Amino acid sequence: MNEQEIRIAELQHQLSASKELVQQVLKEQQLAAKLLIRRDLSLSRANEQLMALDVAKSEFISIAAHQLRTPLSAIKWILYMLINNEFNNNEEREQFTEKAAQSTDRMIDLVNDLLEVDHIQLGKDQFIFVPLSVSNLIKAIISELQTIITKRKINMVINLDSCPEISGDETKLRELFQNLIENALKYTPVEGTVRITSSSSDGFLKIEVADSGIGIPEDQKYHIFSKFFRAANAMKVETVGSGLGLFIAKEVTERHGGKIWFESTVGQGSVFHVQLPLNPDKKFV
Ligand code: ADP
């Protein structure tokens, strides 16, 4: 090899080393670009989630404010009539004052439901699990609702013989069953039937709350556990309602490791099923 050939060989060697280096740098650049794209995607996903949360929050506030405005306006109107002495007689005054008191109760119920939803959603609520009898809980709820049961001449059929103790949060479960029983009474015409039955198997307690009421329209069943949702037929028969009860009922059931579902036929009635593990360690997956 002469000197020139040696120089050419050296240059070729340097060239192929440089090529390898360039390829290596290109590979690293591609990897960095991929990482950047992935980071960008996850940032825009987080951003979308934040925006959706923001929309949900302002929807929540707007619906809540809207629902509070109706009873508030009624109270304001009655108070002004009282101040201006505009009632024709004592009986009329009493009637309207009673209405104002009922509107106040509605607002308190609504605010409590809103706080409950907020607590449950943010996981602020501490569930305290203790051994308890769902049968006693349901019997206590029914006795508190006796006035409305008598007034609406509802035929109550209760069979809670097979109801073993479970481990659960008493306040939350009371709220759950109160919602279901109040709904059954609310959406069942006068002289209808409400049936509450318990059974247990395979480590689970099952409670059924059935009614002979208005039922839930097929095309609205999908939304029934959503926040603020009220079916059109329900709004017609009962103007008062927040549409939060079943949302809370579902959250409470699931926090106990249970399941809630329903069957319903318009004009024939609905059955709500709640299945709860006797021991909260045993959960549905
Ligand atoms: P609310 O009763 O305050 O409207 P809920 O969250 O308890 O709110 O119920 C949501 C909706 O589900 C009701 O508005 C109604 O349309 C429907 N629903 C619940 N329970 C029954 C029932 N037993 N029979 C018919 N419809 C029901």
PDB file of C-alpha atoms and ligand atoms in Angstrom:
ATOM      1  CA  MET A   1       0.000   0.000   0.000  1.00  0.00           C
ATOM      2  CA  ASN A   2       1.330   3.349  -0.904  1.00  0.00           C
ATOM      3  CA  GLU A   3       0.840   6.417   1.201  1.00  0.00           C
ATOM      4  CA  GLN A   4      -2.131   7.640  -0.820  1.00  0.00           C
ATOM      5  CA  GLU A   5      -3.958   4.328  -0.458  1.00  0.00           C
ATOM      6  CA  ILE A   6      -3.351   4.337   3.294  1.00  0.00           C
ATOM      7  CA  ARG A   7      -4.786   7.881   3.506  1.00  0.00           C
ATOM      8  CA  ILE A   8      -7.884   6.795   1.499  1.00  0.00           C
ATOM      9  CA  ALA A   9      -8.409   3.779   3.795  1.00  0.00           C
ATOM     10  CA  GLU A  10      -8.138   6.039   6.853  1.00  0.00           C
ATOM     11  CA  LEU A  11     -10.639   8.466   5.392  1.00  0.00           C
ATOM     12  CA  GLN A  12     -13.053   5.605   4.567  1.00  0.00           C
ATOM     13  CA  HIS A  13     -12.736   4.334   8.117  1.00  0.00           C
ATOM     14  CA  GLN A  14     -13.423   7.817   9.509  1.00  0.00           C
ATOM     15  CA  LEU A  15     -16.379   8.179   7.138  1.00  0.00           C
ATOM     16  CA  SER A  16     -18.012   4.929   8.273  1.00  0.00           C
ATOM     17  CA  ALA A  17     -17.402   5.874  11.950  1.00  0.00           C
ATOM     18  CA  SER A  18     -19.061   9.242  11.311  1.00  0.00           C
ATOM     19  CA  LYS A  19     -21.980   7.484   9.563  1.00  0.00           C
ATOM     20  CA  GLU A  20     -22.501   5.250  12.599  1.00  0.00           C
ATOM     21  CA  LEU A  21     -22.386   8.294  14.851  1.00  0.00           C
ATOM     22  CA  VAL A  22     -24.944  10.126  12.704  1.00  0.00           C
ATOM     23  CA  GLN A  23     -27.196   7.047  12.740  1.00  0.00           C
ATOM     24  CA  GLN A  24     -26.854   6.798  16.509  1.00  0.00           C
ATOM     25  CA  VAL A  25     -27.754  10.508  16.912  1.00  0.00           C
ATOM     26  CA  LEU A  26     -30.733  10.069  14.533  1.00  0.00           C
ATOM     27  CA  LYS A  27     -32.015   7.097  16.570  1.00  0.00           C
ATOM     28  CA  GLU A  28     -31.751   9.088  19.795  1.00  0.00           C
ATOM     29  CA  GLN A  29     -33.553  11.986  18.167  1.00  0.00           C
ATOM     30  CA  GLN A  30     -36.373   9.685  17.027  1.00  0.00           C
ATOM     31  CA  LEU A  31     -36.663   8.256  20.542  1.00  0.00           C
ATOM     32  CA  ALA A  32     -36.775  11.765  22.044  1.00  0.00           C
ATOM     33  CA  ALA A  33     -39.425  12.788  19.488  1.00  0.00           C
ATOM     34  CA  LYS A  34     -41.539   9.738  20.387  1.00  0.00           C
ATOM     35  CA  LEU A  35     -41.218  10.563  24.093  1.00  0.00           C
ATOM     36  CA  LEU A  36     -42.196  14.165  23.382  1.00  0.00           C
ATOM     37  CA  ILE A  37     -45.266  13.072  21.406  1.00  0.00           C
ATOM     38  CA  ARG A  38     -46.272  10.718  24.226  1.00  0.00           C
ATOM     39  CA  ARG A  39     -45.803  13.484  26.833  1.00  0.00           C
ATOM     40  CA  ASP A  40     -47.755  15.864  24.625  1.00  0.00           C
ATOM     41  CA  LEU A  41     -50.603  13.330  24.313  1.00  0.00           C
ATOM     42  CA  SER A  42     -50.805  12.731  28.039  1.00  0.00           C
ATOM     43  CA  LEU A  43     -50.735  16.496  28.703  1.00  0.00           C
ATOM     44  CA  SER A  44     -53.553  17.132  26.264  1.00  0.00           C
ATOM     45  CA  ARG A  45     -55.510  14.212  27.776  1.00  0.00           C
ATOM     46  CA  ALA A  46     -55.035  15.728  31.264  1.00  0.00           C
ATOM     47  CA  ASN A  47     -56.093  19.077  29.862  1.00  0.00           C
ATOM     48  CA  GLU A  48     -59.233  17.555  28.322  1.00  0.00           C
ATOM     49  CA  GLN A  49     -60.062  15.882  31.641  1.00  0.00           C
ATOM     50  CA  LEU A  50     -59.637  19.196  33.477  1.00  0.00           C
ATOM     51  CA  MET A  51     -61.848  20.943  30.945  1.00  0.00           C
ATOM     52  CA  ALA A  52     -64.525  18.228  31.257  1.00  0.00           C
ATOM     53  CA  LEU A  53     -64.349  18.560  35.056  1.00  0.00           C
ATOM     54  CA  ASP A  54     -64.745  22.299  34.726  1.00  0.00           C
ATOM     55  CA  VAL A  55     -67.801  21.895  32.468  1.00  0.00           C
ATOM     56  CA  ALA A  56     -69.290  19.307  34.879  1.00  0.00           C
ATOM     57  CA  LYS A  57     -68.695  21.663  37.840  1.00  0.00           C
ATOM     58  CA  SER A  58     -70.356  24.639  36.198  1.00  0.00           C
ATOM     59  CA  GLU A  59     -73.254  22.423  35.018  1.00  0.00           C
ATOM     60  CA  PHE A  60     -73.597  21.193  38.609  1.00  0.00           C
ATOM     61  CA  ILE A  61     -73.666  24.769  39.946  1.00  0.00           C
ATOM     62  CA  SER A  62     -76.097  25.949  37.292  1.00  0.00           C
ATOM     63  CA  ILE A  63     -78.576  23.071  37.850  1.00  0.00           C
ATOM     64  CA  ALA A  64     -78.295  23.426  41.636  1.00  0.00           C
ATOM     65  CA  ALA A  65     -78.885  27.186  41.472  1.00  0.00           C
ATOM     66  CA  HIS A  66     -81.814  26.647  39.132  1.00  0.00           C
ATOM     67  CA  GLN A  67     -83.406  24.122  41.492  1.00  0.00           C
ATOM     68  CA  LEU A  68     -82.950  26.420  44.484  1.00  0.00           C
ATOM     69  CA  ARG A  69     -84.414  29.430  42.692  1.00  0.00           C
ATOM     70  CA  THR A  70     -87.964  28.018  42.480  1.00  0.00           C
ATOM     71  CA  PRO A  71     -88.537  27.399  46.219  1.00  0.00           C
ATOM     72  CA  LEU A  72     -86.656  30.625  47.058  1.00  0.00           C
ATOM     73  CA  SER A  73     -88.912  32.679  44.782  1.00  0.00           C
ATOM     74  CA  ALA A  74     -91.986  31.092  46.374  1.00  0.00           C
ATOM     75  CA  ILE A  75     -90.742  32.032  49.854  1.00  0.00           C
ATOM     76  CA  LYS A  76     -89.883  35.581  48.789  1.00  0.00           C
ATOM     77  CA  TRP A  77     -93.306  36.055  47.223  1.00  0.00           C
ATOM     78  CA  ILE A  78     -95.125  34.777  50.346  1.00  0.00           C
ATOM     79  CA  LEU A  79     -92.972  36.901  52.689  1.00  0.00           C
ATOM     80  CA  TYR A  80     -93.782  40.056  50.711  1.00  0.00           C
ATOM     81  CA  MET A  81     -97.491  39.207  50.832  1.00  0.00           C
ATOM     82  CA  LEU A  82     -97.201  38.795  54.612  1.00  0.00           C
ATOM     83  CA  ILE A  83     -95.334  42.117  54.999  1.00  0.00           C
ATOM     84  CA  ASN A  84     -97.908  43.949  52.874  1.00  0.00           C
ATOM     85  CA  ASN A  85    -100.829  42.253  54.608  1.00  0.00           C
ATOM     86  CA  GLU A  86    -102.185  41.032  51.290  1.00  0.00           C
ATOM     87  CA  PHE A  87    -103.909  37.852  52.452  1.00  0.00           C
ATOM     88  CA  ASN A  88    -107.713  37.903  52.473  1.00  0.00           C
ATOM     89  CA  ASN A  89    -108.092  36.031  55.755  1.00  0.00           C
ATOM     90  CA  ASN A  90    -106.277  34.020  58.434  1.00  0.00           C
ATOM     91  CA  GLU A  91    -106.933  30.728  56.708  1.00  0.00           C
ATOM     92  CA  GLU A  92    -105.280  31.924  53.495  1.00  0.00           C
ATOM     93  CA  ARG A  93    -102.351  33.331  55.456  1.00  0.00           C
ATOM     94  CA  GLU A  94    -101.841  30.015  57.266  1.00  0.00           C
ATOM     95  CA  GLN A  95    -102.088  28.077  54.028  1.00  0.00           C
ATOM     96  CA  PHE A  96     -99.373  30.144  52.346  1.00  0.00           C
ATOM     97  CA  THR A  97     -97.134  30.234  55.415  1.00  0.00           C
ATOM     98  CA  GLU A  98     -97.333  26.438  55.451  1.00  0.00           C
ATOM     99  CA  LYS A  99     -96.301  26.438  51.761  1.00  0.00           C
ATOM    100  CA  ALA A 100     -93.303  28.646  52.594  1.00  0.00           C
ATOM    101  CA  ALA A 101     -92.303  26.195  55.343  1.00  0.00           C
ATOM    102  CA  GLN A 102     -92.550  23.312  52.852  1.00  0.00           C
ATOM    103  CA  SER A 103     -90.402  25.215  50.353  1.00  0.00           C
ATOM    104  CA  THR A 104     -87.800  25.742  53.074  1.00  0.00           C
ATOM    105  CA  ASP A 105     -87.820  21.986  53.805  1.00  0.00           C
ATOM    106  CA  ARG A 106     -87.316  21.299  50.092  1.00  0.00           C
ATOM    107  CA  MET A 107     -84.350  23.635  49.962  1.00  0.00           C
ATOM    108  CA  ILE A 108     -82.763  22.048  53.027  1.00  0.00           C
ATOM    109  CA  ASP A 109     -83.236  18.566  51.498  1.00  0.00           C
ATOM    110  CA  LEU A 110     -81.745  19.751  48.227  1.00  0.00           C
ATOM    111  CA  VAL A 111     -78.747  21.418  49.904  1.00  0.00           C
ATOM    112  CA  ASN A 112     -78.153  18.240  51.941  1.00  0.00           C
ATOM    113  CA  ASP A 113     -78.276  16.140  48.761  1.00  0.00           C
ATOM    114  CA  LEU A 114     -75.889  18.533  47.003  1.00  0.00           C
ATOM    115  CA  LEU A 115     -73.436  18.394  49.902  1.00  0.00           C
ATOM    116  CA  GLU A 116     -73.722  14.618  49.961  1.00  0.00           C
ATOM    117  CA  VAL A 117     -72.993  14.374  46.223  1.00  0.00           C
ATOM    118  CA  ASP A 118     -70.006  16.694  46.582  1.00  0.00           C
ATOM    119  CA  HIS A 119     -68.638  14.711  49.543  1.00  0.00           C
ATOM    120  CA  ILE A 120     -69.147  11.357  47.872  1.00  0.00           C
ATOM    121  CA  GLN A 121     -67.586  12.491  44.597  1.00  0.00           C
ATOM    122  CA  LEU A 122     -64.518  13.946  46.231  1.00  0.00           C
ATOM    123  CA  GLY A 123     -64.195  10.887  48.462  1.00  0.00           C
ATOM    124  CA  LYS A 124     -64.428  13.184  51.527  1.00  0.00           C
ATOM    125  CA  ASP A 125     -66.955  10.913  53.185  1.00  0.00           C
ATOM    126  CA  GLN A 126     -65.674   8.478  55.750  1.00  0.00           C
ATOM    127  CA  PHE A 127     -67.766   5.306  55.764  1.00  0.00           C
ATOM    128  CA  ILE A 128     -67.890   3.748  59.212  1.00  0.00           C
ATOM    129  CA  PHE A 129     -68.618   0.038  58.975  1.00  0.00           C
ATOM    130  CA  VAL A 130     -70.431  -1.541  61.925  1.00  0.00           C
ATOM    131  CA  PRO A 131     -72.524  -4.705  62.242  1.00  0.00           C
ATOM    132  CA  LEU A 132     -76.140  -3.727  61.615  1.00  0.00           C
ATOM    133  CA  SER A 133     -79.578  -5.038  60.814  1.00  0.00           C
ATOM    134  CA  VAL A 134     -80.906  -3.724  57.493  1.00  0.00           C
ATOM    135  CA  SER A 135     -84.283  -5.153  58.490  1.00  0.00           C
ATOM    136  CA  ASN A 136     -84.452  -2.851  61.567  1.00  0.00           C
ATOM    137  CA  LEU A 137     -83.233   0.058  59.480  1.00  0.00           C
ATOM    138  CA  ILE A 138     -85.980  -0.447  56.880  1.00  0.00           C
ATOM    139  CA  LYS A 139     -88.668  -0.920  59.556  1.00  0.00           C
ATOM    140  CA  ALA A 140     -87.597   2.383  61.183  1.00  0.00           C
ATOM    141  CA  ILE A 141     -87.760   4.181  57.810  1.00  0.00           C
ATOM    142  CA  ILE A 142     -91.234   2.781  57.126  1.00  0.00           C
ATOM    143  CA  SER A 143     -92.484   3.893  60.506  1.00  0.00           C
ATOM    144  CA  GLU A 144     -91.174   7.440  59.856  1.00  0.00           C
ATOM    145  CA  LEU A 145     -93.012   7.443  56.510  1.00  0.00           C
ATOM    146  CA  GLN A 146     -96.261   6.137  58.005  1.00  0.00           C
ATOM    147  CA  THR A 147     -98.102   9.445  57.637  1.00  0.00           C
ATOM    148  CA  ILE A 148     -97.562   9.559  53.878  1.00  0.00           C
ATOM    149  CA  ILE A 149     -98.283   5.805  53.551  1.00  0.00           C
ATOM    150  CA  THR A 150    -101.642   6.295  55.298  1.00  0.00           C
ATOM    151  CA  LYS A 151    -102.410   9.492  53.395  1.00  0.00           C
ATOM    152  CA  ARG A 152    -101.770   7.817  50.031  1.00  0.00           C
ATOM    153  CA  LYS A 153    -103.503   4.576  51.113  1.00  0.00           C
ATOM    154  CA  ILE A 154    -100.501   2.524  49.992  1.00  0.00           C
ATOM    155  CA  ASN A 155    -100.659  -1.186  50.621  1.00  0.00           C
ATOM    156  CA  MET A 156     -97.262  -2.051  52.182  1.00  0.00           C
ATOM    157  CA  VAL A 157     -96.176  -5.689  51.921  1.00  0.00           C
ATOM    158  CA  ILE A 158     -93.062  -6.273  54.000  1.00  0.00           C
ATOM    159  CA  ASN A 159     -91.139  -9.546  54.167  1.00  0.00           C
ATOM    160  CA  LEU A 160     -87.797  -9.090  55.890  1.00  0.00           C
ATOM    161  CA  ASP A 161     -87.543 -12.499  57.569  1.00  0.00           C
ATOM    162  CA  SER A 162     -84.399 -13.543  55.769  1.00  0.00           C
ATOM    163  CA  CYS A 163     -82.177 -10.585  56.563  1.00  0.00           C
ATOM    164  CA  PRO A 164     -78.853 -11.465  58.235  1.00  0.00           C
ATOM    165  CA  GLU A 165     -76.734  -8.710  59.798  1.00  0.00           C
ATOM    166  CA  ILE A 166     -74.261  -7.029  57.508  1.00  0.00           C
ATOM    167  CA  SER A 167     -71.270  -4.805  58.065  1.00  0.00           C
ATOM    168  CA  GLY A 168     -72.169  -1.346  56.772  1.00  0.00           C
ATOM    169  CA  ASP A 169     -72.392   2.384  57.409  1.00  0.00           C
ATOM    170  CA  GLU A 170     -75.717   2.961  59.150  1.00  0.00           C
ATOM    171  CA  THR A 171     -76.259   6.606  58.103  1.00  0.00           C
ATOM    172  CA  LYS A 172     -75.400   5.946  54.466  1.00  0.00           C
ATOM    173  CA  LEU A 173     -77.506   2.780  54.221  1.00  0.00           C
ATOM    174  CA  ARG A 174     -80.417   4.616  55.827  1.00  0.00           C
ATOM    175  CA  GLU A 175     -80.099   7.255  53.124  1.00  0.00           C
ATOM    176  CA  LEU A 176     -79.951   4.588  50.400  1.00  0.00           C
ATOM    177  CA  PHE A 177     -83.074   2.716  51.515  1.00  0.00           C
ATOM    178  CA  GLN A 178     -84.948   5.898  52.392  1.00  0.00           C
ATOM    179  CA  ASN A 179     -84.404   7.130  48.817  1.00  0.00           C
ATOM    180  CA  LEU A 180     -85.668   3.868  47.322  1.00  0.00           C
ATOM    181  CA  ILE A 181     -88.717   3.628  49.597  1.00  0.00           C
ATOM    182  CA  GLU A 182     -89.616   7.323  49.214  1.00  0.00           C
ATOM    183  CA  ASN A 183     -89.366   6.959  45.426  1.00  0.00           C
ATOM    184  CA  ALA A 184     -91.586   3.867  45.473  1.00  0.00           C
ATOM    185  CA  LEU A 185     -94.193   5.834  47.469  1.00  0.00           C
ATOM    186  CA  LYS A 186     -93.786   9.015  45.441  1.00  0.00           C
ATOM    187  CA  TYR A 187     -94.126   7.387  42.029  1.00  0.00           C
ATOM    188  CA  THR A 188     -97.002   5.044  42.916  1.00  0.00           C
ATOM    189  CA  PRO A 189    -100.584   6.265  42.591  1.00  0.00           C
ATOM    190  CA  VAL A 190    -102.941   6.345  45.569  1.00  0.00           C
ATOM    191  CA  GLU A 191    -103.997   2.839  46.701  1.00  0.00           C
ATOM    192  CA  GLY A 192    -100.995   1.254  44.959  1.00  0.00           C
ATOM    193  CA  THR A 193     -98.755  -1.440  46.433  1.00  0.00           C
ATOM    194  CA  VAL A 194     -95.148  -1.240  47.663  1.00  0.00           C
ATOM    195  CA  ARG A 195     -93.431  -4.510  48.408  1.00  0.00           C
ATOM    196  CA  ILE A 196     -90.129  -4.798  50.302  1.00  0.00           C
ATOM    197  CA  THR A 197     -88.472  -8.196  50.412  1.00  0.00           C
ATOM    198  CA  SER A 198     -85.140  -9.515  51.645  1.00  0.00           C
ATOM    199  CA  SER A 199     -83.216 -12.679  50.870  1.00  0.00           C
ATOM    200  CA  SER A 200     -79.664 -13.877  51.290  1.00  0.00           C
ATOM    201  CA  SER A 201     -77.327 -16.284  49.550  1.00  0.00           C
ATOM    202  CA  ASP A 202     -73.611 -16.829  48.893  1.00  0.00           C
ATOM    203  CA  GLY A 203     -72.519 -14.182  51.412  1.00  0.00           C
ATOM    204  CA  PHE A 204     -74.790 -11.466  49.998  1.00  0.00           C
ATOM    205  CA  LEU A 205     -77.940  -9.788  51.263  1.00  0.00           C
ATOM    206  CA  LYS A 206     -80.505  -8.797  48.649  1.00  0.00           C
ATOM    207  CA  ILE A 207     -83.227  -6.227  49.208  1.00  0.00           C
ATOM    208  CA  GLU A 208     -85.972  -5.597  46.665  1.00  0.00           C
ATOM    209  CA  VAL A 209     -88.170  -2.508  46.709  1.00  0.00           C
ATOM    210  CA  ALA A 210     -91.027  -3.044  44.267  1.00  0.00           C
ATOM    211  CA  ASP A 211     -93.950  -0.790  43.445  1.00  0.00           C
ATOM    212  CA  SER A 212     -97.027  -0.774  41.249  1.00  0.00           C
ATOM    213  CA  GLY A 213     -96.338   2.769  40.082  1.00  0.00           C
ATOM    214  CA  ILE A 214     -95.729   4.761  36.928  1.00  0.00           C
ATOM    215  CA  GLY A 215     -92.594   2.860  35.833  1.00  0.00           C
ATOM    216  CA  ILE A 216     -89.597   4.202  33.927  1.00  0.00           C
ATOM    217  CA  PRO A 217     -89.779   4.818  30.163  1.00  0.00           C
ATOM    218  CA  GLU A 218     -87.551   2.478  28.138  1.00  0.00           C
ATOM    219  CA  ASP A 219     -85.599   5.292  26.425  1.00  0.00           C
ATOM    220  CA  GLN A 220     -84.774   6.945  29.773  1.00  0.00           C
ATOM    221  CA  LYS A 221     -83.646   3.875  31.712  1.00  0.00           C
ATOM    222  CA  TYR A 222     -80.022   4.388  30.731  1.00  0.00           C
ATOM    223  CA  HIS A 223     -79.833   7.764  32.559  1.00  0.00           C
ATOM    224  CA  ILE A 224     -81.648   6.820  35.732  1.00  0.00           C
ATOM    225  CA  PHE A 225     -78.565   6.765  38.035  1.00  0.00           C
ATOM    226  CA  SER A 226     -77.122   9.995  36.567  1.00  0.00           C
ATOM    227  CA  LYS A 227     -76.918  13.171  38.628  1.00  0.00           C
ATOM    228  CA  PHE A 228     -80.017  15.412  38.373  1.00  0.00           C
ATOM    229  CA  PHE A 229     -81.787  13.088  35.926  1.00  0.00           C
ATOM    230  CA  ARG A 230     -85.583  12.917  36.270  1.00  0.00           C
ATOM    231  CA  ALA A 231     -87.734  11.001  33.788  1.00  0.00           C
ATOM    232  CA  ALA A 232     -90.445  12.953  31.984  1.00  0.00           C
ATOM    233  CA  ASN A 233     -93.326  10.884  33.426  1.00  0.00           C
ATOM    234  CA  ALA A 234     -91.950  11.380  36.972  1.00  0.00           C
ATOM    235  CA  MET A 235     -91.772  15.162  36.571  1.00  0.00           C
ATOM    236  CA  LYS A 236     -95.425  15.173  35.504  1.00  0.00           C
ATOM    237  CA  VAL A 237     -96.732  13.330  38.569  1.00  0.00           C
ATOM    238  CA  GLU A 238     -94.296  14.766  41.126  1.00  0.00           C
ATOM    239  CA  THR A 239     -92.901  18.223  40.590  1.00  0.00           C
ATOM    240  CA  VAL A 240     -90.659  18.033  43.659  1.00  0.00           C
ATOM    241  CA  GLY A 241     -87.416  16.112  43.207  1.00  0.00           C
ATOM    242  CA  SER A 242     -83.710  16.724  42.732  1.00  0.00           C
ATOM    243  CA  GLY A 243     -82.723  13.722  40.657  1.00  0.00           C
ATOM    244  CA  LEU A 244     -79.862  13.124  43.113  1.00  0.00           C
ATOM    245  CA  GLY A 245     -81.331  10.308  45.220  1.00  0.00           C
ATOM    246  CA  LEU A 246     -80.494   7.419  42.922  1.00  0.00           C
ATOM    247  CA  PHE A 247     -77.036   8.811  42.134  1.00  0.00           C
ATOM    248  CA  ILE A 248     -76.316   8.825  45.893  1.00  0.00           C
ATOM    249  CA  ALA A 249     -77.927   5.362  46.276  1.00  0.00           C
ATOM    250  CA  LYS A 250     -75.596   3.920  43.620  1.00  0.00           C
ATOM    251  CA  GLU A 251     -72.482   5.501  45.147  1.00  0.00           C
ATOM    252  CA  VAL A 252     -73.410   4.244  48.639  1.00  0.00           C
ATOM    253  CA  THR A 253     -74.099   0.712  47.349  1.00  0.00           C
ATOM    254  CA  GLU A 254     -70.827   0.584  45.449  1.00  0.00           C
ATOM    255  CA  ARG A 255     -68.821   1.936  48.413  1.00  0.00           C
ATOM    256  CA  HIS A 256     -70.189  -1.079  50.324  1.00  0.00           C
ATOM    257  CA  GLY A 257     -68.932  -3.354  47.553  1.00  0.00           C
ATOM    258  CA  GLY A 258     -72.496  -4.003  46.350  1.00  0.00           C
ATOM    259  CA  LYS A 259     -74.615  -3.649  43.225  1.00  0.00           C
ATOM    260  CA  ILE A 260     -77.856  -1.823  42.471  1.00  0.00           C
ATOM    261  CA  TRP A 261     -80.104  -2.300  39.438  1.00  0.00           C
ATOM    262  CA  PHE A 262     -83.753  -2.160  38.462  1.00  0.00           C
ATOM    263  CA  GLU A 263     -86.458  -3.502  36.197  1.00  0.00           C
ATOM    264  CA  SER A 264     -89.384  -1.365  35.223  1.00  0.00           C
ATOM    265  CA  THR A 265     -92.390  -1.249  32.906  1.00  0.00           C
ATOM    266  CA  VAL A 266     -94.281   1.944  32.251  1.00  0.00           C
ATOM    267  CA  GLY A 267     -97.713   1.847  33.847  1.00  0.00           C
ATOM    268  CA  GLN A 268     -96.977  -1.377  35.731  1.00  0.00           C
ATOM    269  CA  GLY A 269     -94.257  -0.518  38.216  1.00  0.00           C
ATOM    270  CA  SER A 270     -90.583  -0.808  39.102  1.00  0.00           C
ATOM    271  CA  VAL A 271     -88.390  -3.110  41.152  1.00  0.00           C
ATOM    272  CA  PHE A 272     -85.114  -1.812  42.572  1.00  0.00           C
ATOM    273  CA  HIS A 273     -82.635  -4.485  43.663  1.00  0.00           C
ATOM    274  CA  VAL A 274     -79.777  -3.842  46.072  1.00  0.00           C
ATOM    275  CA  GLN A 275     -77.235  -6.563  46.698  1.00  0.00           C
ATOM    276  CA  LEU A 276     -74.766  -6.010  49.555  1.00  0.00           C
ATOM    277  CA  PRO A 277     -71.973  -8.262  50.800  1.00  0.00           C
ATOM    278  CA  LEU A 278     -72.545  -9.428  54.399  1.00  0.00           C
ATOM    279  CA  ASN A 279     -68.890  -8.656  54.891  1.00  0.00           C
ATOM    280  CA  PRO A 280     -67.534  -5.637  52.972  1.00  0.00           C
ATOM    281  CA  ASP A 281     -64.287  -7.491  52.159  1.00  0.00           C
ATOM    282  CA  LYS A 282     -66.307  -9.637  49.777  1.00  0.00           C
ATOM    283  CA  LYS A 283     -66.938  -7.339  46.832  1.00  0.00           C
ATOM    284  CA  PHE A 284     -68.304  -7.571  43.345  1.00  0.00           C
ATOM    285  CA  VAL A 285     -65.569  -7.189  40.778  1.00  0.00           C
TER     286      VAL A 285
HETATM  287  P1  ADP B   1     -86.018  12.327  42.372  1.00  0.00           P
HETATM  288  O1  ADP B   1     -86.962  11.276  42.888  1.00  0.00           O
HETATM  289  O2  ADP B   1     -85.722  13.383  43.343  1.00  0.00           O
HETATM  290  O3  ADP B   1     -86.463  12.861  41.050  1.00  0.00           O
HETATM  291  P2  ADP B   1     -84.057  10.202  42.182  1.00  0.00           P
HETATM  292  O4  ADP B   1     -82.602  10.321  41.900  1.00  0.00           O
HETATM  293  O5  ADP B   1     -84.452   9.530  43.433  1.00  0.00           O
HETATM  294  O6  ADP B   1     -84.616  11.678  42.077  1.00  0.00           O
HETATM  295  O7  ADP B   1     -84.714   9.441  40.967  1.00  0.00           O
HETATM  296  C1  ADP B   1     -84.347   9.822  39.654  1.00  0.00           C
HETATM  297  C2  ADP B   1     -85.493   9.523  38.700  1.00  0.00           C
HETATM  298  O8  ADP B   1     -85.665   8.109  38.581  1.00  0.00           O
HETATM  299  C3  ADP B   1     -86.845  10.040  39.144  1.00  0.00           C
HETATM  300  O9  ADP B   1     -87.022  11.394  38.853  1.00  0.00           O
HETATM  301  C4  ADP B   1     -87.763   9.142  38.341  1.00  0.00           C
HETATM  302  O10 ADP B   1     -87.815   9.573  37.005  1.00  0.00           O
HETATM  303  C5  ADP B   1     -87.029   7.798  38.356  1.00  0.00           C
HETATM  304  N1  ADP B   1     -87.496   6.900  39.432  1.00  0.00           N
HETATM  305  C6  ADP B   1     -86.844   6.593  40.562  1.00  0.00           C
HETATM  306  N2  ADP B   1     -87.542   5.704  41.295  1.00  0.00           N
HETATM  307  C7  ADP B   1     -88.667   5.440  40.599  1.00  0.00           C
HETATM  308  C8  ADP B   1     -89.810   4.594  40.819  1.00  0.00           C
HETATM  309  N3  ADP B   1     -89.910   3.837  41.900  1.00  0.00           N
HETATM  310  N4  ADP B   1     -90.769   4.578  39.865  1.00  0.00           N
HETATM  311  C9  ADP B   1     -90.670   5.337  38.738  1.00  0.00           C
HETATM  312  N5  ADP B   1     -89.629   6.156  38.481  1.00  0.00           N
HETATM  313  C10 ADP B   1     -88.633   6.207  39.395  1.00  0.00           C
END
